[in-house]
Amino acid sequence: MEILPERTVERLSHYRRVLSKLLEINKEYIYSHEIAKLLHITPVQVRRDLMLIGHSGTLRKGYRIRELISLIGTIIDNPEKYKVAIVGFGKLGHALLNYLTENESNLHLVALFDTNPEKIGTTNNNVICYSVDRIPEIIKRYKIDMALLTLPPQFAQLTANQLVESGVKGIINYTSSILSIEGAFLEQYDMIASLEKVAYFTKPEFYL
Amino acid sequence: MEILPERTVERLSHYRRVLSKLLEINKEYIYSHEIAKLLHITPVQVRRDLMLIGHSGTLRKGYRIRELISLIGTIIDNPEKYKVAIVGFGKLGHALLNYLTENESNLHLVALFDTNPEKIGTTNNNVICYSVDRIPEIIKRYKIDMALLTLPPQFAQLTANQLVESGVKGIINYTSSILSIEGAFLEQYDMIASLEKVAYFTKPEFYL
DNA sequence: TCTAAACTGTTATTGAAGTAACAAGTAAAA
DNA sequence: TTTTACTTGTTACTTCAATAACAGTTTAGA
């Protein structure tokens, strides 16, 4: 299978989430325009995404929801769950912990890391918080795939290097520091930049 | 001035942040390739962004840092600070509160909203937490421009409608529910989709 | 049985974002 | 003073994502 566009992967995640809810209320088939309406996108985009993952619907009946969910699973999930660590157990780290434990997903949160002695050694939602000194050891031992960086920006690059050296293959950087890493997929999410962007577009001269 | 591309606006925010640090250590001029290196982008992109905002550098000397910072300010800031509210004062809301009060910026956090009676009426980093019932009243009274949604997804759409009706012009939706709004700029940030995307790209067959 | 409406699947087009190429001009060195 | 190296500013090109257009097929109804 070809590598999918990033945007398509994001939408697959959305598709699966809304379809799962529909499955629960025993809906069996769904049209592309119904999916589109739920996500506020166009029907063409839905069909195109499904084409890319090689899913076929039934003419004039739409897509079999159960089948589609399962196909999306084979594409964006792993046979085993992805193992995730949160580095920096502050407010944001805690929020992410909640997201990960509340939402059923293919991600398995395995470890937390922090520098605060009061946090180290505690168990939160069944996940242990380790000292950041033990990053290489724990990452390797549990074969952790992904890390979420929510620590103070000045430590972000150094920590990212350590993580990648220890085998992490995906990083989401929530700090305001800009990282460069090789050998792993990096996603930056800068809250301040995002806030300032939205602020810019709230200027009255831009309303449509 | 023409409306700027979204990505350019985001980068302007980054430029300003790193340039401010350089100004503090008394650096006066900077080359496009120096900025590029700091942000891990290409020099061309820097020059192109600066061209778009109409900034001129000095040949073979680069850009005057002080001037550039001030120009970026006139573009992405308002004469008055943007007024911001956080709706849903949980862990993520708290994290955003910290971001906004720790980082010097053109955003002024004016109000928090929650449903929890224990939180309502409290003051956090000098910001009062109100009941969500008072959204229309408070938004109008303080002329709030932007809102950050960090409440449970099932209330997101309803609340967003209220906010826009009360005059909010920009919304960042951190909930997993997909919103549709008219008359305001909307930015969705879906943590789960973002996690699943990164997970997808950590698959071994995609390493470069 | 035939016709029309409805929906899928795919290709072509448009649009946005990023990259490359290069002309023009200046400072420093010869 | 002349030459060379370097850096900006801008246009042209490429790549990625979204939208439009339409061919093909099935079902329902006449």
CSV table of C-alpha atoms (C1' of nucleotides) in Angstrom, one decimal:
chain,number,residue,atom,x,y,z
A,1,MET,CA,0.0,0.0,0.0
A,2,GLU,CA,1.2,3.4,-0.9
A,3,ILE,CA,2.0,5.9,1.8
A,4,LEU,CA,-1.0,8.0,2.6
A,5,PRO,CA,-1.2,11.8,2.7
A,6,GLU,CA,-1.0,13.2,6.2
A,7,ARG,CA,-4.4,14.9,6.0
A,8,THR,CA,-6.0,11.7,4.9
A,9,VAL,CA,-4.6,9.8,7.9
A,10,GLU,CA,-6.0,12.5,10.2
A,11,ARG,CA,-9.4,12.1,8.6
A,12,LEU,CA,-9.3,8.4,8.8
A,13,SER,CA,-9.0,8.8,12.6
A,14,HIS,CA,-12.1,11.1,12.4
A,15,TYR,CA,-14.0,8.7,10.2
A,16,ARG,CA,-13.4,5.8,12.6
A,17,ARG,CA,-14.5,7.8,15.6
A,18,VAL,CA,-17.8,8.9,14.2
A,19,LEU,CA,-18.5,5.5,12.5
A,20,SER,CA,-18.0,3.7,15.7
A,21,LYS,CA,-20.7,5.7,17.3
A,22,LEU,CA,-23.0,4.9,14.5
A,23,LEU,CA,-22.3,1.2,14.7
A,24,GLU,CA,-23.3,1.4,18.4
A,25,ILE,CA,-26.8,2.5,17.3
A,26,ASN,CA,-26.9,-0.4,14.8
A,27,LYS,CA,-26.5,1.6,11.6
A,28,GLU,CA,-25.2,-0.7,9.0
A,29,TYR,CA,-24.5,1.3,5.8
A,30,ILE,CA,-23.6,4.9,5.3
A,31,TYR,CA,-23.3,7.2,2.2
A,32,SER,CA,-20.3,9.4,1.5
A,33,HIS,CA,-22.5,12.5,1.8
A,34,GLU,CA,-23.6,11.4,5.3
A,35,ILE,CA,-20.0,11.0,6.5
A,36,ALA,CA,-19.2,14.3,4.9
A,37,LYS,CA,-22.0,16.1,6.7
A,38,LEU,CA,-20.8,14.7,10.0
A,39,LEU,CA,-17.2,16.0,9.5
A,40,HIS,CA,-18.2,19.2,7.7
A,41,ILE,CA,-16.2,18.3,4.6
A,42,THR,CA,-17.2,17.4,1.0
A,43,PRO,CA,-18.5,14.0,-0.1
A,44,VAL,CA,-15.8,13.9,-2.8
A,45,GLN,CA,-13.1,14.1,-0.2
A,46,VAL,CA,-14.6,11.2,1.7
A,47,ARG,CA,-14.8,9.1,-1.4
A,48,ARG,CA,-11.3,10.0,-2.4
A,49,ASP,CA,-9.9,9.1,1.0
A,50,LEU,CA,-11.7,5.7,0.9
A,51,MET,CA,-10.4,5.2,-2.6
A,52,LEU,CA,-6.8,5.7,-1.4
A,53,ILE,CA,-7.2,3.1,1.3
A,54,GLY,CA,-8.8,0.7,-1.3
A,55,HIS,CA,-12.2,0.5,0.3
A,56,SER,CA,-15.2,-0.2,-2.0
A,57,GLY,CA,-18.7,0.7,-1.1
A,58,THR,CA,-21.9,-0.7,-2.6
A,59,LEU,CA,-23.6,1.3,-5.3
A,60,ARG,CA,-26.7,3.0,-4.0
A,61,LYS,CA,-26.2,1.5,-0.6
A,62,GLY,CA,-23.0,3.2,0.5
A,63,TYR,CA,-20.2,1.8,2.7
A,64,ARG,CA,-20.6,-1.0,5.2
A,65,ILE,CA,-19.7,0.7,8.4
A,66,ARG,CA,-18.3,-2.4,10.2
A,67,GLU,CA,-16.1,-3.3,7.3
A,68,LEU,CA,-14.8,0.3,6.9
A,69,ILE,CA,-14.0,0.6,10.6
A,70,SER,CA,-12.0,-2.6,10.5
A,71,LEU,CA,-10.2,-1.6,7.4
A,72,ILE,CA,-9.2,1.8,8.9
A,73,GLY,CA,-7.9,-0.2,11.8
A,74,THR,CA,-5.6,-2.4,9.7
A,75,ILE,CA,-4.2,0.8,8.2
A,76,ILE,CA,-3.6,3.2,11.0
A,77,ASP,CA,-3.2,0.7,13.8
A,78,ASN,CA,-0.4,-1.7,14.6
A,79,PRO,CA,-0.9,-5.4,15.2
A,80,GLU,CA,0.3,-4.6,18.7
A,81,LYS,CA,-0.7,-1.3,20.3
A,82,TYR,CA,1.7,1.6,19.9
A,83,LYS,CA,3.5,2.3,23.1
A,84,VAL,CA,3.6,5.9,24.2
A,85,ALA,CA,5.4,7.9,26.9
A,86,ILE,CA,4.7,11.4,28.2
A,87,VAL,CA,7.8,13.4,29.1
A,88,GLY,CA,7.0,16.2,31.5
A,89,PHE,CA,4.1,15.5,33.8
A,90,GLY,CA,2.8,19.0,34.3
A,91,LYS,CA,-0.7,20.3,33.6
A,92,LEU,CA,-0.5,19.5,29.9
A,93,GLY,CA,1.0,16.1,30.5
A,94,HIS,CA,-1.8,15.4,32.8
A,95,ALA,CA,-4.3,16.5,30.3
A,96,LEU,CA,-2.8,14.1,27.7
A,97,LEU,CA,-2.8,11.3,30.2
A,98,ASN,CA,-6.5,11.8,30.6
A,99,TYR,CA,-7.1,11.9,26.9
A,100,LEU,CA,-5.2,8.7,26.4
A,101,THR,CA,-6.9,6.8,29.3
A,102,GLU,CA,-10.4,8.0,28.6
A,103,ASN,CA,-10.4,7.4,24.8
A,104,GLU,CA,-10.3,3.9,23.6
A,105,SER,CA,-7.6,3.8,21.0
A,106,ASN,CA,-4.7,1.8,19.6
A,107,LEU,CA,-2.3,3.7,21.8
A,108,HIS,CA,-1.0,2.3,25.0
A,109,LEU,CA,0.4,4.8,27.5
A,110,VAL,CA,3.4,3.0,29.2
A,111,ALA,CA,5.4,5.6,31.1
A,112,LEU,CA,5.5,9.1,32.4
A,113,PHE,CA,8.7,11.0,33.1
A,114,ASP,CA,9.4,14.1,35.3
A,115,THR,CA,12.1,15.7,37.3
A,116,ASN,CA,10.0,16.5,40.4
A,117,PRO,CA,10.8,14.1,43.2
A,118,GLU,CA,7.3,14.3,44.5
A,119,LYS,CA,5.9,13.0,41.2
A,120,ILE,CA,8.6,10.4,40.6
A,121,GLY,CA,7.4,7.0,41.8
A,122,THR,CA,3.7,7.8,41.8
A,123,THR,CA,1.2,5.9,39.8
A,124,ASN,CA,-1.4,7.8,37.8
A,125,ASN,CA,-4.2,6.0,36.0
A,126,ASN,CA,-2.1,2.9,36.3
A,127,VAL,CA,0.9,4.5,34.8
A,128,ILE,CA,4.2,5.0,36.7
A,129,CYS,CA,6.1,8.2,36.7
A,130,TYR,CA,9.9,7.8,36.4
A,131,SER,CA,12.8,10.2,36.7
A,132,VAL,CA,13.9,11.6,33.4
A,133,ASP,CA,17.3,10.2,34.2
A,134,ARG,CA,15.9,6.8,33.4
A,135,ILE,CA,14.6,7.7,29.9
A,136,PRO,CA,17.1,5.5,28.0
A,137,GLU,CA,16.6,2.5,30.3
A,138,ILE,CA,12.7,2.6,30.3
A,139,ILE,CA,12.3,3.5,26.6
A,140,LYS,CA,14.4,0.5,25.7
A,141,ARG,CA,12.9,-1.9,28.2
A,142,TYR,CA,9.3,-1.3,27.1
A,143,LYS,CA,10.2,-0.6,23.5
A,144,ILE,CA,8.3,2.7,23.5
A,145,ASP,CA,7.4,3.9,20.0
A,146,MET,CA,6.2,7.5,20.6
A,147,ALA,CA,6.9,10.3,23.0
A,148,LEU,CA,4.9,13.4,23.9
A,149,LEU,CA,7.1,16.3,25.0
A,150,THR,CA,5.4,18.6,27.5
A,151,LEU,CA,8.5,19.7,29.5
A,152,PRO,CA,10.1,23.1,29.7
A,153,PRO,CA,11.3,24.2,26.3
A,154,GLN,CA,15.0,24.5,27.2
A,155,PHE,CA,15.2,20.7,27.8
A,156,ALA,CA,13.3,19.7,24.7
A,157,GLN,CA,16.1,19.2,22.2
A,158,LEU,CA,18.3,17.3,24.5
A,159,THR,CA,15.5,15.0,25.6
A,160,ALA,CA,14.4,14.5,22.1
A,161,ASN,CA,17.9,13.3,21.1
A,162,GLN,CA,17.9,10.9,24.0
A,163,LEU,CA,14.5,9.5,23.0
A,164,VAL,CA,15.4,9.0,19.4
A,165,GLU,CA,18.7,7.4,20.4
A,166,SER,CA,16.8,5.0,22.6
A,167,GLY,CA,14.5,3.9,19.8
A,168,VAL,CA,11.5,6.3,19.8
A,169,LYS,CA,10.2,6.7,16.2
A,170,GLY,CA,7.6,9.4,16.6
A,171,ILE,CA,7.6,12.6,18.7
A,172,ILE,CA,5.0,15.3,19.3
A,173,ASN,CA,6.6,18.4,20.6
A,174,TYR,CA,4.2,20.6,22.6
A,175,THR,CA,6.9,22.9,23.8
A,176,SER,CA,7.6,26.2,22.2
A,177,SER,CA,11.1,25.2,21.3
A,178,ILE,CA,11.8,24.2,17.7
A,179,LEU,CA,13.4,20.8,17.4
A,180,SER,CA,15.4,19.1,14.7
A,181,ILE,CA,15.5,15.4,14.8
A,182,GLU,CA,16.6,12.7,12.4
A,183,GLY,CA,15.4,9.1,12.2
A,184,ALA,CA,12.0,9.8,13.7
A,185,PHE,CA,8.7,11.5,12.6
A,186,LEU,CA,8.3,14.8,14.3
A,187,GLU,CA,5.1,16.8,14.8
A,188,GLN,CA,5.4,20.2,16.3
A,189,TYR,CA,2.4,21.8,18.0
A,190,ASP,CA,3.1,25.3,19.2
A,191,MET,CA,0.2,26.7,21.2
A,192,ILE,CA,1.4,30.2,21.2
A,193,ALA,CA,1.9,30.3,17.4
A,194,SER,CA,-1.5,28.8,17.0
A,195,LEU,CA,-3.1,31.4,19.3
A,196,GLU,CA,-1.4,34.2,17.6
A,197,LYS,CA,-2.5,32.9,14.2
A,198,VAL,CA,-6.1,32.8,15.3
A,199,ALA,CA,-5.8,36.2,16.8
A,200,TYR,CA,-4.6,37.5,13.4
A,201,PHE,CA,-7.5,36.1,11.6
A,202,THR,CA,-10.0,37.5,14.1
A,203,LYS,CA,-9.3,41.0,12.8
A,204,PRO,CA,-12.5,42.5,11.5
A,205,GLU,CA,-11.2,43.1,8.0
A,206,PHE,CA,-10.9,39.4,7.4
A,207,TYR,CA,-14.4,38.2,8.1
A,208,LEU,CA,-15.9,36.5,5.1
B,1,MET,CA,-1.9,44.9,3.1
B,2,GLU,CA,-3.0,41.7,1.5
B,3,ILE,CA,-4.2,38.8,3.7
B,4,LEU,CA,-1.3,36.6,4.7
B,5,PRO,CA,-1.1,32.8,4.3
B,6,GLU,CA,-1.8,31.0,7.5
B,7,ARG,CA,1.6,29.3,7.6
B,8,THR,CA,3.3,32.6,7.2
B,9,VAL,CA,1.4,34.0,10.2
B,10,GLU,CA,2.5,31.1,12.3
B,11,ARG,CA,6.1,31.6,11.3
B,12,LEU,CA,5.9,35.3,12.0
B,13,SER,CA,5.1,34.3,15.6
B,14,HIS,CA,8.1,32.1,15.7
B,15,TYR,CA,10.4,34.7,14.1
B,16,ARG,CA,9.4,37.3,16.7
B,17,ARG,CA,10.0,34.9,19.6
B,18,VAL,CA,13.5,34.0,18.6
B,19,LEU,CA,14.4,37.5,17.5
B,20,SER,CA,13.4,38.9,20.8
B,21,LYS,CA,15.8,36.6,22.5
B,22,LEU,CA,18.6,37.8,20.2
B,23,LEU,CA,17.8,41.4,20.8
B,24,GLU,CA,18.3,40.7,24.5
B,25,ILE,CA,21.8,39.7,23.9
B,26,ASN,CA,22.4,42.9,21.8
B,27,LYS,CA,22.5,41.4,18.4
B,28,GLU,CA,21.5,44.1,15.9
B,29,TYR,CA,21.4,42.5,12.4
B,30,ILE,CA,20.6,39.0,11.3
B,31,TYR,CA,20.8,37.2,7.9
B,32,SER,CA,17.9,35.1,6.5
B,33,HIS,CA,20.1,32.0,6.7
B,34,GLU,CA,20.6,32.6,10.4
B,35,ILE,CA,16.9,32.9,11.1
B,36,ALA,CA,16.4,29.8,8.9
B,37,LYS,CA,18.8,27.8,10.9
B,38,LEU,CA,17.2,28.7,14.2
B,39,LEU,CA,13.7,27.5,12.9
B,40,HIS,CA,15.0,24.6,10.8
B,41,ILE,CA,13.5,26.0,7.6
B,42,THR,CA,15.0,27.3,4.4
B,43,PRO,CA,16.5,30.9,4.0
B,44,VAL,CA,14.2,31.3,1.0
B,45,GLN,CA,11.1,30.8,3.1
B,46,VAL,CA,12.3,33.4,5.5
B,47,ARG,CA,13.0,36.0,2.8
B,48,ARG,CA,9.7,35.2,1.1
B,49,ASP,CA,7.7,35.7,4.4
B,50,LEU,CA,9.5,39.0,5.0
B,51,MET,CA,8.8,40.0,1.5
B,52,LEU,CA,5.1,39.3,2.1
B,53,ILE,CA,5.0,41.6,5.1
B,54,GLY,CA,7.0,44.2,3.1
B,55,HIS,CA,10.1,44.2,5.2
B,56,SER,CA,13.4,45.2,3.6
B,57,GLY,CA,16.7,44.1,4.8
B,58,THR,CA,20.1,45.7,4.1
B,59,LEU,CA,22.2,44.0,1.4
B,60,ARG,CA,25.1,42.1,2.9
B,61,LYS,CA,24.1,43.1,6.4
B,62,GLY,CA,20.8,41.4,6.8
B,63,TYR,CA,17.7,42.5,8.6
B,64,ARG,CA,17.6,44.9,11.5
B,65,ILE,CA,16.2,42.9,14.3
B,66,ARG,CA,14.6,45.6,16.3
B,67,GLU,CA,12.8,46.9,13.2
B,68,LEU,CA,11.6,43.5,12.2
B,69,ILE,CA,10.2,42.7,15.6
B,70,SER,CA,8.3,45.9,15.6
B,71,LEU,CA,6.9,45.3,12.1
B,72,ILE,CA,5.8,41.8,13.0
B,73,GLY,CA,4.0,43.4,16.0
B,74,THR,CA,2.1,45.9,13.9
B,75,ILE,CA,0.9,43.0,11.7
B,76,ILE,CA,-0.1,40.2,14.0
B,77,ASP,CA,-0.9,42.3,17.1
B,78,ASN,CA,-3.8,44.6,17.7
B,79,PRO,CA,-3.5,48.1,18.9
B,80,GLU,CA,-5.3,46.8,22.0
B,81,LYS,CA,-4.5,43.3,23.3
B,82,TYR,CA,-6.7,40.5,22.1
B,83,LYS,CA,-9.1,39.4,24.8
B,84,VAL,CA,-9.2,35.7,25.4
B,85,ALA,CA,-11.5,33.3,27.4
B,86,ILE,CA,-10.9,29.7,28.3
B,87,VAL,CA,-14.1,27.7,28.3
B,88,GLY,CA,-13.7,24.5,30.4
B,89,PHE,CA,-11.2,24.8,33.2
B,90,GLY,CA,-9.9,21.3,33.5
B,91,LYS,CA,-6.3,20.1,33.1
B,92,LEU,CA,-6.0,21.4,29.5
B,93,GLY,CA,-7.7,24.6,30.4
B,94,HIS,CA,-5.3,25.0,33.3
B,95,ALA,CA,-2.3,24.3,31.0
B,96,LEU,CA,-3.5,27.0,28.6
B,97,LEU,CA,-3.9,29.4,31.5
B,98,ASN,CA,-0.3,28.8,32.4
B,99,TYR,CA,0.9,29.3,28.8
B,100,LEU,CA,-0.9,32.5,28.6
B,101,THR,CA,0.2,34.0,31.9
B,102,GLU,CA,3.9,32.8,31.6
B,103,ASN,CA,4.5,34.0,28.0
B,104,GLU,CA,4.5,37.7,27.3
B,105,SER,CA,2.3,38.2,24.4
B,106,ASN,CA,-0.4,40.3,22.8
B,107,LEU,CA,-3.1,38.1,24.3
B,108,HIS,CA,-4.9,39.1,27.5
B,109,LEU,CA,-6.7,36.3,29.3
B,110,VAL,CA,-9.9,37.8,30.7
B,111,ALA,CA,-12.1,35.0,31.8
B,112,LEU,CA,-12.4,31.3,32.6
B,113,PHE,CA,-15.7,29.4,32.4
B,114,ASP,CA,-16.6,26.1,34.0
B,115,THR,CA,-19.7,24.2,35.3
B,116,ASN,CA,-18.0,22.9,38.5
B,117,PRO,CA,-19.4,24.9,41.5
B,118,GLU,CA,-16.1,24.5,43.3
B,119,LYS,CA,-14.2,26.3,40.6
B,120,ILE,CA,-16.8,29.0,39.9
B,121,GLY,CA,-15.9,32.2,41.7
B,122,THR,CA,-12.2,31.2,42.2
B,123,THR,CA,-9.4,33.4,41.0
B,124,ASN,CA,-6.5,31.8,39.2
B,125,ASN,CA,-3.5,33.8,38.1
B,126,ASN,CA,-5.7,36.8,38.6
B,127,VAL,CA,-8.4,35.5,36.3
B,128,ILE,CA,-11.9,34.8,37.6
B,129,CYS,CA,-13.7,31.6,36.8
B,130,TYR,CA,-17.4,32.2,35.9
B,131,SER,CA,-20.3,29.8,35.5
B,132,VAL,CA,-20.8,28.8,31.8
B,133,ASP,CA,-24.4,30.2,32.2
B,134,ARG,CA,-22.9,33.7,32.2
B,135,ILE,CA,-21.0,33.3,28.9
B,136,PRO,CA,-23.2,35.7,26.9
B,137,GLU,CA,-23.1,38.3,29.6
B,138,ILE,CA,-19.3,38.2,30.3
B,139,ILE,CA,-18.3,37.9,26.7
B,140,LYS,CA,-20.2,41.0,25.8
B,141,ARG,CA,-19.2,42.9,28.9
B,142,TYR,CA,-15.5,42.4,28.3
B,143,LYS,CA,-15.7,42.4,24.5
B,144,ILE,CA,-13.8,39.1,24.4
B,145,ASP,CA,-12.4,38.3,20.9
B,146,MET,CA,-11.2,34.7,21.2
B,147,ALA,CA,-12.2,31.6,23.0
B,148,LEU,CA,-10.4,28.3,23.7
B,149,LEU,CA,-12.7,25.3,24.0
B,150,THR,CA,-11.5,22.7,26.5
B,151,LEU,CA,-14.8,21.4,27.7
B,152,PRO,CA,-16.4,18.0,27.2
B,153,PRO,CA,-17.0,17.4,23.5
B,154,GLN,CA,-20.8,17.0,23.7
B,155,PHE,CA,-21.2,20.7,24.8
B,156,ALA,CA,-18.7,22.1,22.3
B,157,GLN,CA,-21.1,23.0,19.4
B,158,LEU,CA,-23.7,24.6,21.6
B,159,THR,CA,-21.1,26.6,23.5
B,160,ALA,CA,-19.4,27.7,20.3
B,161,ASN,CA,-22.8,29.0,18.9
B,162,GLN,CA,-23.3,31.0,22.1
B,163,LEU,CA,-19.8,32.4,21.9
B,164,VAL,CA,-20.1,33.5,18.3
B,165,GLU,CA,-23.6,35.0,18.9
B,166,SER,CA,-22.1,37.0,21.8
B,167,GLY,CA,-19.4,38.4,19.6
B,168,VAL,CA,-16.4,36.1,19.7
B,169,LYS,CA,-14.5,36.2,16.4
B,170,GLY,CA,-12.0,33.4,16.8
B,171,ILE,CA,-12.3,29.9,18.4
B,172,ILE,CA,-9.8,27.2,18.9
B,173,ASN,CA,-11.5,23.9,19.5
B,174,TYR,CA,-9.4,21.4,21.5
B,175,THR,CA,-12.3,19.0,21.9
B,176,SER,CA,-12.6,15.9,19.7
B,177,SER,CA,-16.0,17.1,18.5
B,178,ILE,CA,-16.1,18.6,15.0
B,179,LEU,CA,-17.6,22.0,14.9
B,180,SER,CA,-19.3,24.1,12.3
B,181,ILE,CA,-19.4,27.9,12.8
B,182,GLU,CA,-20.1,30.9,10.7
B,183,GLY,CA,-19.0,34.4,11.3
B,184,ALA,CA,-15.8,33.5,13.1
B,185,PHE,CA,-12.4,32.0,12.4
B,186,LEU,CA,-12.2,28.4,13.6
B,187,GLU,CA,-9.1,26.3,14.3
B,188,GLN,CA,-9.6,22.7,15.3
B,189,TYR,CA,-6.9,20.9,17.2
B,190,ASP,CA,-7.7,17.2,17.7
B,191,MET,CA,-5.2,15.5,19.9
B,192,ILE,CA,-6.3,12.0,19.2
B,193,ALA,CA,-6.2,12.5,15.5
B,194,SER,CA,-2.8,14.0,15.8
B,195,LEU,CA,-1.6,11.1,18.0
B,196,GLU,CA,-2.9,8.6,15.5
B,197,LYS,CA,-1.3,10.4,12.6
B,198,VAL,CA,2.1,10.3,14.3
B,199,ALA,CA,1.6,6.7,15.2
B,200,TYR,CA,0.9,5.9,11.6
B,201,PHE,CA,4.1,7.5,10.4
B,202,THR,CA,6.2,5.7,13.0
B,203,LYS,CA,5.7,2.5,11.1
B,204,PRO,CA,9.1,1.1,10.2
B,205,GLU,CA,8.3,1.0,6.4
B,206,PHE,CA,8.1,4.8,6.4
B,207,TYR,CA,11.5,5.8,7.8
B,208,LEU,CA,13.4,7.9,5.4
C,1,DT,C1',-38.8,-4.2,-19.6
C,2,DC,C1',-37.2,0.4,-19.9
C,3,DT,C1',-36.0,4.8,-17.9
C,4,DA,C1',-34.5,7.9,-14.5
C,5,DA,C1',-32.4,9.0,-10.3
C,6,DA,C1',-28.8,8.2,-7.1
C,7,DC,C1',-24.3,7.0,-5.6
C,8,DT,C1',-19.6,5.3,-6.3
C,9,DG,C1',-14.9,5.6,-8.2
C,10,DT,C1',-11.5,8.0,-10.8
C,11,DT,C1',-9.3,11.4,-13.5
C,12,DA,C1',-8.6,16.3,-14.4
C,13,DT,C1',-8.4,20.9,-12.6
C,14,DT,C1',-7.6,24.4,-9.3
C,15,DG,C1',-5.5,26.3,-5.3
C,16,DA,C1',-2.1,26.7,-1.6
C,17,DA,C1',2.4,26.1,0.2
C,18,DG,C1',7.2,25.4,-0.3
C,19,DT,C1',11.5,25.3,-3.1
C,20,DA,C1',14.6,26.6,-6.7
C,21,DA,C1',16.7,29.9,-9.6
C,22,DC,C1',18.5,34.1,-10.6
C,23,DA,C1',19.0,39.2,-11.2
C,24,DA,C1',20.6,43.1,-8.7
C,25,DG,C1',23.3,45.4,-5.7
C,26,DT,C1',26.7,46.1,-1.9
C,27,DA,C1',30.7,45.5,1.0
C,28,DA,C1',35.2,43.8,1.5
C,29,DA,C1',39.4,42.4,-0.4
C,30,DA,C1',42.9,42.7,-3.9
D,1,DT,C1',39.8,51.3,-8.3
D,2,DT,C1',38.3,46.9,-9.7
D,3,DT,C1',36.9,42.5,-8.7
D,4,DT,C1',34.8,38.9,-6.1
D,5,DA,C1',31.9,36.9,-2.9
D,6,DC,C1',27.7,37.3,-0.6
D,7,DT,C1',23.0,38.4,0.4
D,8,DT,C1',18.6,40.2,-0.7
D,9,DG,C1',14.1,40.3,-3.4
D,10,DT,C1',11.3,38.3,-6.8
D,11,DT,C1',9.6,35.3,-10.3
D,12,DA,C1',9.1,30.7,-11.8
D,13,DC,C1',8.5,26.0,-10.8
D,14,DT,C1',7.2,21.9,-8.1
D,15,DT,C1',4.7,19.4,-4.8
D,16,DC,C1',0.8,18.5,-2.0
D,17,DA,C1',-4.1,18.9,-0.9
D,18,DA,C1',-8.8,20.0,-2.1
D,19,DT,C1',-12.4,20.5,-5.5
D,20,DA,C1',-14.8,19.7,-9.7
D,21,DA,C1',-16.4,16.9,-13.4
D,22,DC,C1',-18.0,12.9,-15.1
D,23,DA,C1',-18.3,7.9,-16.5
D,24,DG,C1',-20.2,3.7,-14.8
D,25,DT,C1',-23.5,1.0,-12.3
D,26,DT,C1',-27.3,-0.3,-9.6
D,27,DT,C1',-31.9,0.1,-7.8
D,28,DA,C1',-36.6,1.8,-8.0
D,29,DG,C1',-40.4,3.0,-10.4
D,30,DA,C1',-43.1,3.7,-14.6
